[in-house]
Amino acid sequence: MAEHYNFFAPTRVLFGPGKLAELGDQQLPGKKALVVTTGGKSVKANGYLDRLYGQLDRAGAAHVLFDRIEPNPLRQTVNAGGWLAREQGCDFVVALGGGSVMDGSKGICVVAANPGRDEAGNEVAGDIWDYVMGGTAKGLPIPNDPLPLVCVTTTAGTGSEADAGGVISCEENDEKLRLGSPKLFPRLSVVDPELMLTVPARLTAFQGFDALFHNVECFIANNHTLMGDMICREGIRNAAASLAACVSDGTNLEARTQLAFANTLGGYAMVCSGCCGCHGTEHGMSAHHHDLPHGAGLIMIACAYHQHMIDAHACDDRYVEMARLMGASEGEVAEQGPSAFVTELARLKRECGVDGLAMSEWGITRDELPAIAENAITTNGALFGHDPVELSVDDVTAILEASWK
């Protein structure tokens, strides 16, 4: 562990029940917003979009709607959003939704401010794939500052409201790659657990496990830091204590608030270190199957991934500590050692009703697992580079096979 660290997380965060009502009092970073959300009905049916419009109106900001983001935001959709913002003269972006919306919005902010040029020097539509990293993407530095971003998160999952990264998918290439730059920290984020009360139980579980795993993976990462460890411990403890309660009773505002806190801590954790090969493996899965929710993929492979690390004695003391943070008794820890963490993880999956998830539900066949493993390591090498023990393609394939049903 490094005894020194750099920490930069400049986003102003309004956290707590009812905080959306304070958005109109803030100094917003522009006068005309592109409001980005999904093509689904929830933010409209639950009144969240109208409430956001009311806050923007109160702040004197005009707004244009872009409601096309997919569960795994696609390259062409991000490009379309960036060009709509440019055509409409929007000078900032507001993301209303969960991790996919916030990640897609970060890409939109880049495209809107960075048009491409043809061979004659004429301005043409920009492409987010110029700035995404890994795979077939160019990974270029972002020349012009992206449009400022305001996030209003409606889920507890990705922590994207507090960090400077995201993931974008390219359907044509079966790639799901990382976009990241200090220029992409949101200027302002609203984390209002009241907006999470209507998230269905199954989606609550998918998103909440993602929040838990951000903290878990950053805690075992080989580049973890003193600051990150402090954040991860609280993130793990709060997620494990609240997730089942949120799934059981979505109207439990106290539990929703606790899970939302764990989620935002996960964003800070990723600022300190980074996720590992478990996330990288899931990106390989959903790169091939774009309708697979990220959290669902993680739930299916996490036990096998962490058991592999435990069997390799990657960081026994950290797995023991995480088992305790998740509620394991001293007797269980004494009897099982680091494997008590996997026991606690399996218990939480049962309590949340997601222990029966099967890859086949999303069309993943056993035959394609080696190709998924190869894709994951090839395109998400940075995540695998954080693993406490190096994983080969054969190792990742074995993890997938142990998880498949």
PDB file of C-alpha atoms in Angstrom, residues 45-319:
ATOM      1  CA  ALA A  45     -43.935   8.886 -14.820  1.00  0.00           C
ATOM      2  CA  ASN A  46     -42.565   9.543 -11.328  1.00  0.00           C
ATOM      3  CA  GLY A  47     -42.441  13.294 -11.917  1.00  0.00           C
ATOM      4  CA  TYR A  48     -38.660  13.594 -11.566  1.00  0.00           C
ATOM      5  CA  LEU A  49     -38.178  15.176 -14.994  1.00  0.00           C
ATOM      6  CA  ASP A  50     -40.837  17.817 -14.294  1.00  0.00           C
ATOM      7  CA  ARG A  51     -39.282  18.521 -10.906  1.00  0.00           C
ATOM      8  CA  LEU A  52     -35.901  18.983 -12.560  1.00  0.00           C
ATOM      9  CA  TYR A  53     -37.396  21.314 -15.151  1.00  0.00           C
ATOM     10  CA  GLY A  54     -38.916  23.354 -12.316  1.00  0.00           C
ATOM     11  CA  GLN A  55     -35.515  23.712 -10.656  1.00  0.00           C
ATOM     12  CA  LEU A  56     -33.843  24.726 -13.920  1.00  0.00           C
ATOM     13  CA  ASP A  57     -36.594  27.252 -14.587  1.00  0.00           C
ATOM     14  CA  ARG A  58     -36.136  28.684 -11.105  1.00  0.00           C
ATOM     15  CA  ALA A  59     -32.412  29.031 -11.779  1.00  0.00           C
ATOM     16  CA  GLY A  60     -33.124  30.782 -15.084  1.00  0.00           C
ATOM     17  CA  ALA A  61     -31.726  27.997 -17.286  1.00  0.00           C
ATOM     18  CA  ALA A  62     -33.364  26.941 -20.547  1.00  0.00           C
ATOM     19  CA  HIS A  63     -33.364  23.238 -21.400  1.00  0.00           C
ATOM     20  CA  VAL A  64     -33.537  20.737 -24.276  1.00  0.00           C
ATOM     21  CA  LEU A  65     -34.324  17.035 -23.743  1.00  0.00           C
ATOM     22  CA  PHE A  66     -32.253  14.098 -25.026  1.00  0.00           C
ATOM     23  CA  ASP A  67     -33.955  10.892 -23.831  1.00  0.00           C
ATOM     24  CA  ARG A  68     -32.157   8.126 -25.715  1.00  0.00           C
ATOM     25  CA  ILE A  69     -29.477   6.647 -23.409  1.00  0.00           C
ATOM     26  CA  GLU A  70     -29.373   2.827 -23.312  1.00  0.00           C
ATOM     27  CA  PRO A  71     -28.594   0.583 -20.285  1.00  0.00           C
ATOM     28  CA  ASN A  72     -25.051   0.413 -21.690  1.00  0.00           C
ATOM     29  CA  PRO A  73     -24.646   3.781 -23.470  1.00  0.00           C
ATOM     30  CA  LEU A  74     -23.634   3.309 -27.083  1.00  0.00           C
ATOM     31  CA  ARG A  75     -21.063   5.202 -29.103  1.00  0.00           C
ATOM     32  CA  GLN A  76     -23.529   6.403 -31.741  1.00  0.00           C
ATOM     33  CA  THR A  77     -26.021   7.588 -29.114  1.00  0.00           C
ATOM     34  CA  VAL A  78     -23.365   9.561 -27.247  1.00  0.00           C
ATOM     35  CA  ASN A  79     -22.241  11.131 -30.511  1.00  0.00           C
ATOM     36  CA  ALA A  80     -25.833  12.071 -31.372  1.00  0.00           C
ATOM     37  CA  GLY A  81     -26.318  13.686 -27.969  1.00  0.00           C
ATOM     38  CA  GLY A  82     -23.138  15.700 -28.303  1.00  0.00           C
ATOM     39  CA  TRP A  83     -24.168  17.046 -31.663  1.00  0.00           C
ATOM     40  CA  LEU A  84     -27.655  17.885 -30.478  1.00  0.00           C
ATOM     41  CA  ALA A  85     -26.136  19.915 -27.640  1.00  0.00           C
ATOM     42  CA  ARG A  86     -23.937  21.723 -30.144  1.00  0.00           C
ATOM     43  CA  GLU A  87     -26.761  22.389 -32.611  1.00  0.00           C
ATOM     44  CA  GLN A  88     -29.069  23.668 -29.878  1.00  0.00           C
ATOM     45  CA  GLY A  89     -26.449  25.960 -28.351  1.00  0.00           C
ATOM     46  CA  CYS A  90     -26.431  24.176 -24.982  1.00  0.00           C
ATOM     47  CA  ASP A  91     -23.608  25.298 -22.738  1.00  0.00           C
ATOM     48  CA  PHE A  92     -23.945  22.603 -20.065  1.00  0.00           C
ATOM     49  CA  VAL A  93     -25.421  19.135 -19.596  1.00  0.00           C
ATOM     50  CA  VAL A  94     -27.689  17.784 -16.851  1.00  0.00           C
ATOM     51  CA  ALA A  95     -27.752  14.013 -16.367  1.00  0.00           C
ATOM     52  CA  LEU A  96     -30.977  12.738 -14.787  1.00  0.00           C
ATOM     53  CA  GLY A  97     -30.778   9.014 -14.106  1.00  0.00           C
ATOM     54  CA  GLY A  98     -28.422   6.264 -13.080  1.00  0.00           C
ATOM     55  CA  GLY A  99     -24.919   5.282 -14.069  1.00  0.00           C
ATOM     56  CA  SER A 100     -25.605   4.767 -17.756  1.00  0.00           C
ATOM     57  CA  VAL A 101     -27.061   8.265 -18.051  1.00  0.00           C
ATOM     58  CA  MET A 102     -24.186   9.865 -16.149  1.00  0.00           C
ATOM     59  CA  ASP A 103     -21.562   7.927 -18.121  1.00  0.00           C
ATOM     60  CA  GLY A 104     -23.247   8.743 -21.415  1.00  0.00           C
ATOM     61  CA  SER A 105     -23.532  12.387 -20.397  1.00  0.00           C
ATOM     62  CA  LYS A 106     -19.799  12.598 -19.776  1.00  0.00           C
ATOM     63  CA  GLY A 107     -19.264  11.420 -23.331  1.00  0.00           C
ATOM     64  CA  ILE A 108     -21.827  13.890 -24.637  1.00  0.00           C
ATOM     65  CA  CYS A 109     -19.996  16.711 -22.854  1.00  0.00           C
ATOM     66  CA  VAL A 110     -16.801  15.724 -24.687  1.00  0.00           C
ATOM     67  CA  VAL A 111     -18.354  15.391 -28.148  1.00  0.00           C
ATOM     68  CA  ALA A 112     -20.256  18.674 -27.873  1.00  0.00           C
ATOM     69  CA  ALA A 113     -17.049  20.608 -27.244  1.00  0.00           C
ATOM     70  CA  ASN A 114     -14.718  18.682 -29.570  1.00  0.00           C
ATOM     71  CA  PRO A 115     -15.880  18.496 -33.198  1.00  0.00           C
ATOM     72  CA  GLY A 116     -13.858  16.538 -35.703  1.00  0.00           C
ATOM     73  CA  ARG A 117     -12.150  17.849 -38.832  1.00  0.00           C
ATOM     74  CA  ASP A 118     -12.052  16.374 -42.328  1.00  0.00           C
ATOM     75  CA  GLU A 119      -8.954  16.365 -44.545  1.00  0.00           C
ATOM     76  CA  ALA A 120      -9.803  19.863 -45.797  1.00  0.00           C
ATOM     77  CA  GLY A 121     -10.047  21.202 -42.247  1.00  0.00           C
ATOM     78  CA  ASN A 122     -13.814  21.536 -42.264  1.00  0.00           C
ATOM     79  CA  GLU A 123     -15.736  20.877 -39.060  1.00  0.00           C
ATOM     80  CA  VAL A 124     -17.467  17.491 -38.976  1.00  0.00           C
ATOM     81  CA  ALA A 125     -19.287  15.510 -36.315  1.00  0.00           C
ATOM     82  CA  GLY A 126     -16.992  14.487 -33.473  1.00  0.00           C
ATOM     83  CA  ASP A 127     -16.632  10.884 -32.337  1.00  0.00           C
ATOM     84  CA  ILE A 128     -16.344   9.833 -28.700  1.00  0.00           C
ATOM     85  CA  TRP A 129     -14.211   6.864 -29.866  1.00  0.00           C
ATOM     86  CA  ASP A 130     -11.371   9.343 -30.436  1.00  0.00           C
ATOM     87  CA  TYR A 131     -11.136   9.799 -26.647  1.00  0.00           C
ATOM     88  CA  VAL A 132     -12.202   6.439 -25.198  1.00  0.00           C
ATOM     89  CA  MET A 133      -9.314   4.204 -24.069  1.00  0.00           C
ATOM     90  CA  GLY A 134      -8.514   0.622 -25.083  1.00  0.00           C
ATOM     91  CA  GLY A 135      -9.558  -1.721 -27.866  1.00  0.00           C
ATOM     92  CA  THR A 136     -10.086  -0.018 -31.220  1.00  0.00           C
ATOM     93  CA  ALA A 137     -10.507   3.431 -29.637  1.00  0.00           C
ATOM     94  CA  LYS A 138      -7.852   6.099 -30.197  1.00  0.00           C
ATOM     95  CA  GLY A 139      -7.437   7.188 -26.572  1.00  0.00           C
ATOM     96  CA  LEU A 140      -6.482  10.750 -27.558  1.00  0.00           C
ATOM     97  CA  PRO A 141      -6.217  13.590 -25.028  1.00  0.00           C
ATOM     98  CA  ILE A 142      -9.342  15.731 -24.891  1.00  0.00           C
ATOM     99  CA  PRO A 143      -8.248  19.037 -26.484  1.00  0.00           C
ATOM    100  CA  ASN A 144     -11.153  21.332 -25.565  1.00  0.00           C
ATOM    101  CA  ASP A 145     -12.709  21.402 -22.121  1.00  0.00           C
ATOM    102  CA  PRO A 146     -15.940  19.345 -22.163  1.00  0.00           C
ATOM    103  CA  LEU A 147     -19.220  21.068 -21.451  1.00  0.00           C
ATOM    104  CA  PRO A 148     -19.815  21.361 -17.685  1.00  0.00           C
ATOM    105  CA  LEU A 149     -21.887  18.521 -16.214  1.00  0.00           C
ATOM    106  CA  VAL A 150     -24.519  18.496 -13.480  1.00  0.00           C
ATOM    107  CA  CYS A 151     -25.635  15.063 -12.249  1.00  0.00           C
ATOM    108  CA  VAL A 152     -28.948  14.249 -10.579  1.00  0.00           C
ATOM    109  CA  THR A 153     -28.688  10.580  -9.752  1.00  0.00           C
ATOM    110  CA  THR A 154     -31.827   8.471  -9.392  1.00  0.00           C
ATOM    111  CA  THR A 155     -30.085   5.214  -8.468  1.00  0.00           C
ATOM    112  CA  ALA A 156     -27.470   3.937  -6.019  1.00  0.00           C
ATOM    113  CA  GLY A 157     -25.022   2.064  -8.208  1.00  0.00           C
ATOM    114  CA  THR A 158     -22.114   3.519 -10.122  1.00  0.00           C
ATOM    115  CA  GLY A 159     -20.863   6.469  -8.076  1.00  0.00           C
ATOM    116  CA  SER A 160     -20.434   8.296 -11.377  1.00  0.00           C
ATOM    117  CA  GLU A 161     -21.742  11.484  -9.767  1.00  0.00           C
ATOM    118  CA  ALA A 162     -18.471  11.748  -7.809  1.00  0.00           C
ATOM    119  CA  ASP A 163     -15.789  10.551 -10.232  1.00  0.00           C
ATOM    120  CA  ALA A 164     -14.286  11.493 -13.589  1.00  0.00           C
ATOM    121  CA  GLY A 165     -14.847   8.334 -15.587  1.00  0.00           C
ATOM    122  CA  GLY A 166     -17.428   6.284 -17.389  1.00  0.00           C
ATOM    123  CA  VAL A 167     -17.835   3.401 -19.808  1.00  0.00           C
ATOM    124  CA  ILE A 168     -19.097   3.600 -23.387  1.00  0.00           C
ATOM    125  CA  SER A 169     -19.995   0.643 -25.618  1.00  0.00           C
ATOM    126  CA  CYS A 170     -19.541   0.110 -29.339  1.00  0.00           C
ATOM    127  CA  GLU A 171     -22.056  -2.407 -30.618  1.00  0.00           C
ATOM    128  CA  GLU A 172     -20.313  -2.922 -33.959  1.00  0.00           C
ATOM    129  CA  ASN A 173     -17.033  -3.970 -32.309  1.00  0.00           C
ATOM    130  CA  ASP A 174     -18.419  -5.720 -29.205  1.00  0.00           C
ATOM    131  CA  GLU A 175     -16.386  -3.367 -27.023  1.00  0.00           C
ATOM    132  CA  LYS A 176     -17.160  -1.671 -23.714  1.00  0.00           C
ATOM    133  CA  LEU A 177     -14.372   0.768 -22.920  1.00  0.00           C
ATOM    134  CA  ARG A 178     -13.395   3.434 -20.422  1.00  0.00           C
ATOM    135  CA  LEU A 179     -13.643   7.189 -20.818  1.00  0.00           C
ATOM    136  CA  GLY A 180     -11.728   9.088 -18.173  1.00  0.00           C
ATOM    137  CA  SER A 181     -10.155  12.485 -17.577  1.00  0.00           C
ATOM    138  CA  PRO A 182      -9.954  14.970 -14.693  1.00  0.00           C
ATOM    139  CA  LYS A 183     -11.869  17.278 -17.030  1.00  0.00           C
ATOM    140  CA  LEU A 184     -14.938  15.033 -16.582  1.00  0.00           C
ATOM    141  CA  PHE A 185     -15.651  15.526 -12.898  1.00  0.00           C
ATOM    142  CA  PRO A 186     -19.220  16.853 -12.598  1.00  0.00           C
ATOM    143  CA  ARG A 187     -19.366  20.458 -11.467  1.00  0.00           C
ATOM    144  CA  LEU A 188     -22.366  19.717  -9.254  1.00  0.00           C
ATOM    145  CA  SER A 189     -24.163  16.535  -8.214  1.00  0.00           C
ATOM    146  CA  VAL A 190     -27.443  16.002  -6.411  1.00  0.00           C
ATOM    147  CA  VAL A 191     -27.777  12.711  -4.508  1.00  0.00           C
ATOM    148  CA  ASP A 192     -31.371  12.712  -3.278  1.00  0.00           C
ATOM    149  CA  PRO A 193     -32.475   9.297  -1.962  1.00  0.00           C
ATOM    150  CA  GLU A 194     -36.114  10.327  -2.359  1.00  0.00           C
ATOM    151  CA  LEU A 195     -35.601   9.872  -6.114  1.00  0.00           C
ATOM    152  CA  MET A 196     -34.560   6.255  -5.469  1.00  0.00           C
ATOM    153  CA  LEU A 197     -37.690   5.166  -3.609  1.00  0.00           C
ATOM    154  CA  THR A 198     -39.409   4.032  -6.818  1.00  0.00           C
ATOM    155  CA  VAL A 199     -36.561   1.844  -8.148  1.00  0.00           C
ATOM    156  CA  PRO A 200     -37.907  -1.740  -8.425  1.00  0.00           C
ATOM    157  CA  ALA A 201     -36.439  -4.360  -6.099  1.00  0.00           C
ATOM    158  CA  ARG A 202     -34.570  -6.281  -8.801  1.00  0.00           C
ATOM    159  CA  LEU A 203     -32.904  -3.160 -10.194  1.00  0.00           C
ATOM    160  CA  THR A 204     -32.160  -1.965  -6.664  1.00  0.00           C
ATOM    161  CA  ALA A 205     -30.216  -5.190  -6.122  1.00  0.00           C
ATOM    162  CA  PHE A 206     -28.333  -4.916  -9.413  1.00  0.00           C
ATOM    163  CA  GLN A 207     -27.339  -1.318  -8.728  1.00  0.00           C
ATOM    164  CA  GLY A 208     -26.592  -1.792  -5.037  1.00  0.00           C
ATOM    165  CA  PHE A 209     -24.245  -4.698  -5.642  1.00  0.00           C
ATOM    166  CA  ASP A 210     -22.389  -2.557  -8.179  1.00  0.00           C
ATOM    167  CA  ALA A 211     -21.924   0.075  -5.476  1.00  0.00           C
ATOM    168  CA  LEU A 212     -20.693  -2.578  -3.048  1.00  0.00           C
ATOM    169  CA  PHE A 213     -18.262  -4.034  -5.579  1.00  0.00           C
ATOM    170  CA  HIS A 214     -16.715  -0.655  -6.385  1.00  0.00           C
ATOM    171  CA  ASN A 215     -15.682  -0.380  -2.753  1.00  0.00           C
ATOM    172  CA  VAL A 216     -14.643  -4.048  -2.524  1.00  0.00           C
ATOM    173  CA  GLU A 217     -12.471  -3.999  -5.637  1.00  0.00           C
ATOM    174  CA  CYS A 218     -10.822  -0.692  -4.800  1.00  0.00           C
ATOM    175  CA  PHE A 219     -10.006  -2.138  -1.354  1.00  0.00           C
ATOM    176  CA  ILE A 220      -8.168  -5.179  -2.766  1.00  0.00           C
ATOM    177  CA  ALA A 221      -6.608  -3.325  -5.725  1.00  0.00           C
ATOM    178  CA  ASN A 222      -2.831  -3.375  -5.870  1.00  0.00           C
ATOM    179  CA  ASN A 223      -2.759   0.431  -5.986  1.00  0.00           C
ATOM    180  CA  HIS A 224      -4.965   1.039  -2.949  1.00  0.00           C
ATOM    181  CA  THR A 225      -4.112   3.970  -0.683  1.00  0.00           C
ATOM    182  CA  LEU A 226      -4.649   5.101   2.893  1.00  0.00           C
ATOM    183  CA  MET A 227      -7.390   7.505   1.822  1.00  0.00           C
ATOM    184  CA  GLY A 228      -9.050   4.918  -0.384  1.00  0.00           C
ATOM    185  CA  ASP A 229      -8.978   2.283   2.348  1.00  0.00           C
ATOM    186  CA  MET A 230     -10.834   4.596   4.719  1.00  0.00           C
ATOM    187  CA  ILE A 231     -13.478   5.320   2.092  1.00  0.00           C
ATOM    188  CA  CYS A 232     -13.866   1.678   1.043  1.00  0.00           C
ATOM    189  CA  ARG A 233     -14.368   0.433   4.591  1.00  0.00           C
ATOM    190  CA  GLU A 234     -17.327   2.754   5.094  1.00  0.00           C
ATOM    191  CA  GLY A 235     -18.662   1.985   1.638  1.00  0.00           C
ATOM    192  CA  ILE A 236     -18.604  -1.762   2.253  1.00  0.00           C
ATOM    193  CA  ARG A 237     -20.113  -1.453   5.699  1.00  0.00           C
ATOM    194  CA  ASN A 238     -22.952   0.820   4.593  1.00  0.00           C
ATOM    195  CA  ALA A 239     -23.787  -1.143   1.439  1.00  0.00           C
ATOM    196  CA  ALA A 240     -23.852  -4.497   3.240  1.00  0.00           C
ATOM    197  CA  ALA A 241     -25.998  -3.101   6.050  1.00  0.00           C
ATOM    198  CA  SER A 242     -28.622  -1.457   3.838  1.00  0.00           C
ATOM    199  CA  LEU A 243     -28.937  -3.326   0.538  1.00  0.00           C
ATOM    200  CA  ALA A 244     -31.249  -6.145   1.618  1.00  0.00           C
ATOM    201  CA  ALA A 245     -33.485  -3.655   3.445  1.00  0.00           C
ATOM    202  CA  CYS A 246     -33.792  -1.554   0.282  1.00  0.00           C
ATOM    203  CA  VAL A 247     -34.682  -4.613  -1.776  1.00  0.00           C
ATOM    204  CA  SER A 248     -37.222  -5.789   0.808  1.00  0.00           C
ATOM    205  CA  ASP A 249     -38.885  -2.380   1.239  1.00  0.00           C
ATOM    206  CA  GLY A 250     -38.038   0.197  -1.389  1.00  0.00           C
ATOM    207  CA  THR A 251     -39.820   2.927   0.584  1.00  0.00           C
ATOM    208  CA  ASN A 252     -37.377   2.614   3.496  1.00  0.00           C
ATOM    209  CA  LEU A 253     -35.825   6.075   3.198  1.00  0.00           C
ATOM    210  CA  GLU A 254     -33.245   5.484   5.917  1.00  0.00           C
ATOM    211  CA  ALA A 255     -31.916   2.383   4.143  1.00  0.00           C
ATOM    212  CA  ARG A 256     -32.047   4.136   0.758  1.00  0.00           C
ATOM    213  CA  THR A 257     -29.996   6.997   2.202  1.00  0.00           C
ATOM    214  CA  GLN A 258     -27.423   4.610   3.642  1.00  0.00           C
ATOM    215  CA  LEU A 259     -27.100   2.783   0.308  1.00  0.00           C
ATOM    216  CA  ALA A 260     -26.853   6.086  -1.567  1.00  0.00           C
ATOM    217  CA  PHE A 261     -23.992   7.076   0.730  1.00  0.00           C
ATOM    218  CA  ALA A 262     -22.195   3.789  -0.002  1.00  0.00           C
ATOM    219  CA  ASN A 263     -22.702   4.460  -3.701  1.00  0.00           C
ATOM    220  CA  THR A 264     -21.171   7.936  -3.595  1.00  0.00           C
ATOM    221  CA  LEU A 265     -18.299   6.615  -1.492  1.00  0.00           C
ATOM    222  CA  GLY A 266     -17.683   4.094  -4.271  1.00  0.00           C
ATOM    223  CA  GLY A 267     -17.170   7.009  -6.658  1.00  0.00           C
ATOM    224  CA  TYR A 268     -14.562   8.475  -4.340  1.00  0.00           C
ATOM    225  CA  ALA A 269     -12.963   5.034  -3.978  1.00  0.00           C
ATOM    226  CA  MET A 270     -12.434   4.881  -7.722  1.00  0.00           C
ATOM    227  CA  VAL A 271     -10.781   8.294  -7.585  1.00  0.00           C
ATOM    228  CA  CYS A 272      -8.287   6.827  -5.095  1.00  0.00           C
ATOM    229  CA  SER A 273      -7.435   3.559  -6.833  1.00  0.00           C
ATOM    230  CA  GLY A 274      -9.560   1.602  -9.297  1.00  0.00           C
ATOM    231  CA  CYS A 275     -11.712  -1.421  -9.927  1.00  0.00           C
ATOM    232  CA  CYS A 276     -10.188  -4.788 -10.814  1.00  0.00           C
ATOM    233  CA  GLY A 277     -10.637  -7.697 -13.167  1.00  0.00           C
ATOM    234  CA  CYS A 278     -14.100  -8.544 -11.867  1.00  0.00           C
ATOM    235  CA  HIS A 279     -15.346  -5.326 -13.442  1.00  0.00           C
ATOM    236  CA  GLY A 280     -13.174  -5.941 -16.486  1.00  0.00           C
ATOM    237  CA  THR A 281     -14.689  -9.394 -16.929  1.00  0.00           C
ATOM    238  CA  GLU A 282     -18.227  -8.035 -16.726  1.00  0.00           C
ATOM    239  CA  HIS A 283     -17.398  -5.406 -19.334  1.00  0.00           C
ATOM    240  CA  GLY A 284     -16.468  -8.278 -21.622  1.00  0.00           C
ATOM    241  CA  MET A 285     -19.832  -9.908 -20.915  1.00  0.00           C
ATOM    242  CA  SER A 286     -21.980  -6.837 -21.591  1.00  0.00           C
ATOM    243  CA  ALA A 287     -19.847  -5.833 -24.578  1.00  0.00           C
ATOM    244  CA  HIS A 288     -21.193  -8.997 -26.243  1.00  0.00           C
ATOM    245  CA  HIS A 289     -24.686  -8.662 -24.715  1.00  0.00           C
ATOM    246  CA  HIS A 290     -25.632  -5.001 -24.469  1.00  0.00           C
ATOM    247  CA  ASP A 291     -28.922  -5.632 -22.677  1.00  0.00           C
ATOM    248  CA  LEU A 292     -27.145  -7.249 -19.711  1.00  0.00           C
ATOM    249  CA  PRO A 293     -27.322  -4.901 -16.703  1.00  0.00           C
ATOM    250  CA  HIS A 294     -23.823  -4.270 -15.392  1.00  0.00           C
ATOM    251  CA  GLY A 295     -24.754  -5.083 -11.794  1.00  0.00           C
ATOM    252  CA  ALA A 296     -26.383  -8.363 -12.784  1.00  0.00           C
ATOM    253  CA  GLY A 297     -23.236  -9.450 -14.570  1.00  0.00           C
ATOM    254  CA  LEU A 298     -21.122  -8.611 -11.524  1.00  0.00           C
ATOM    255  CA  ILE A 299     -23.445 -10.508  -9.193  1.00  0.00           C
ATOM    256  CA  MET A 300     -23.085 -13.645 -11.312  1.00  0.00           C
ATOM    257  CA  ILE A 301     -19.272 -13.711 -11.389  1.00  0.00           C
ATOM    258  CA  ALA A 302     -18.211 -12.071  -8.115  1.00  0.00           C
ATOM    259  CA  CYS A 303     -18.123 -15.156  -5.875  1.00  0.00           C
ATOM    260  CA  ALA A 304     -15.957 -17.096  -8.321  1.00  0.00           C
ATOM    261  CA  TYR A 305     -13.668 -14.117  -8.935  1.00  0.00           C
ATOM    262  CA  HIS A 306     -13.070 -13.465  -5.250  1.00  0.00           C
ATOM    263  CA  GLN A 307     -12.702 -17.166  -4.441  1.00  0.00           C
ATOM    264  CA  HIS A 308      -9.963 -17.295  -7.079  1.00  0.00           C
ATOM    265  CA  MET A 309      -8.172 -14.415  -5.331  1.00  0.00           C
ATOM    266  CA  ILE A 310      -8.624 -16.080  -1.946  1.00  0.00           C
ATOM    267  CA  ASP A 311      -7.312 -19.419  -3.224  1.00  0.00           C
ATOM    268  CA  ALA A 312      -4.251 -17.549  -4.519  1.00  0.00           C
ATOM    269  CA  HIS A 313      -3.812 -15.873  -1.091  1.00  0.00           C
ATOM    270  CA  ALA A 314      -3.814 -12.527  -2.873  1.00  0.00           C
ATOM    271  CA  CYS A 315      -4.619 -10.439   0.213  1.00  0.00           C
ATOM    272  CA  ASP A 316      -5.971 -12.680   2.975  1.00  0.00           C
ATOM    273  CA  ASP A 317      -6.043  -9.959   5.626  1.00  0.00           C
ATOM    274  CA  ARG A 318      -8.189  -7.698   3.458  1.00  0.00           C
ATOM    275  CA  TYR A 319     -10.726 -10.425   2.737  1.00  0.00           C
TER     276      TYR A 319
END
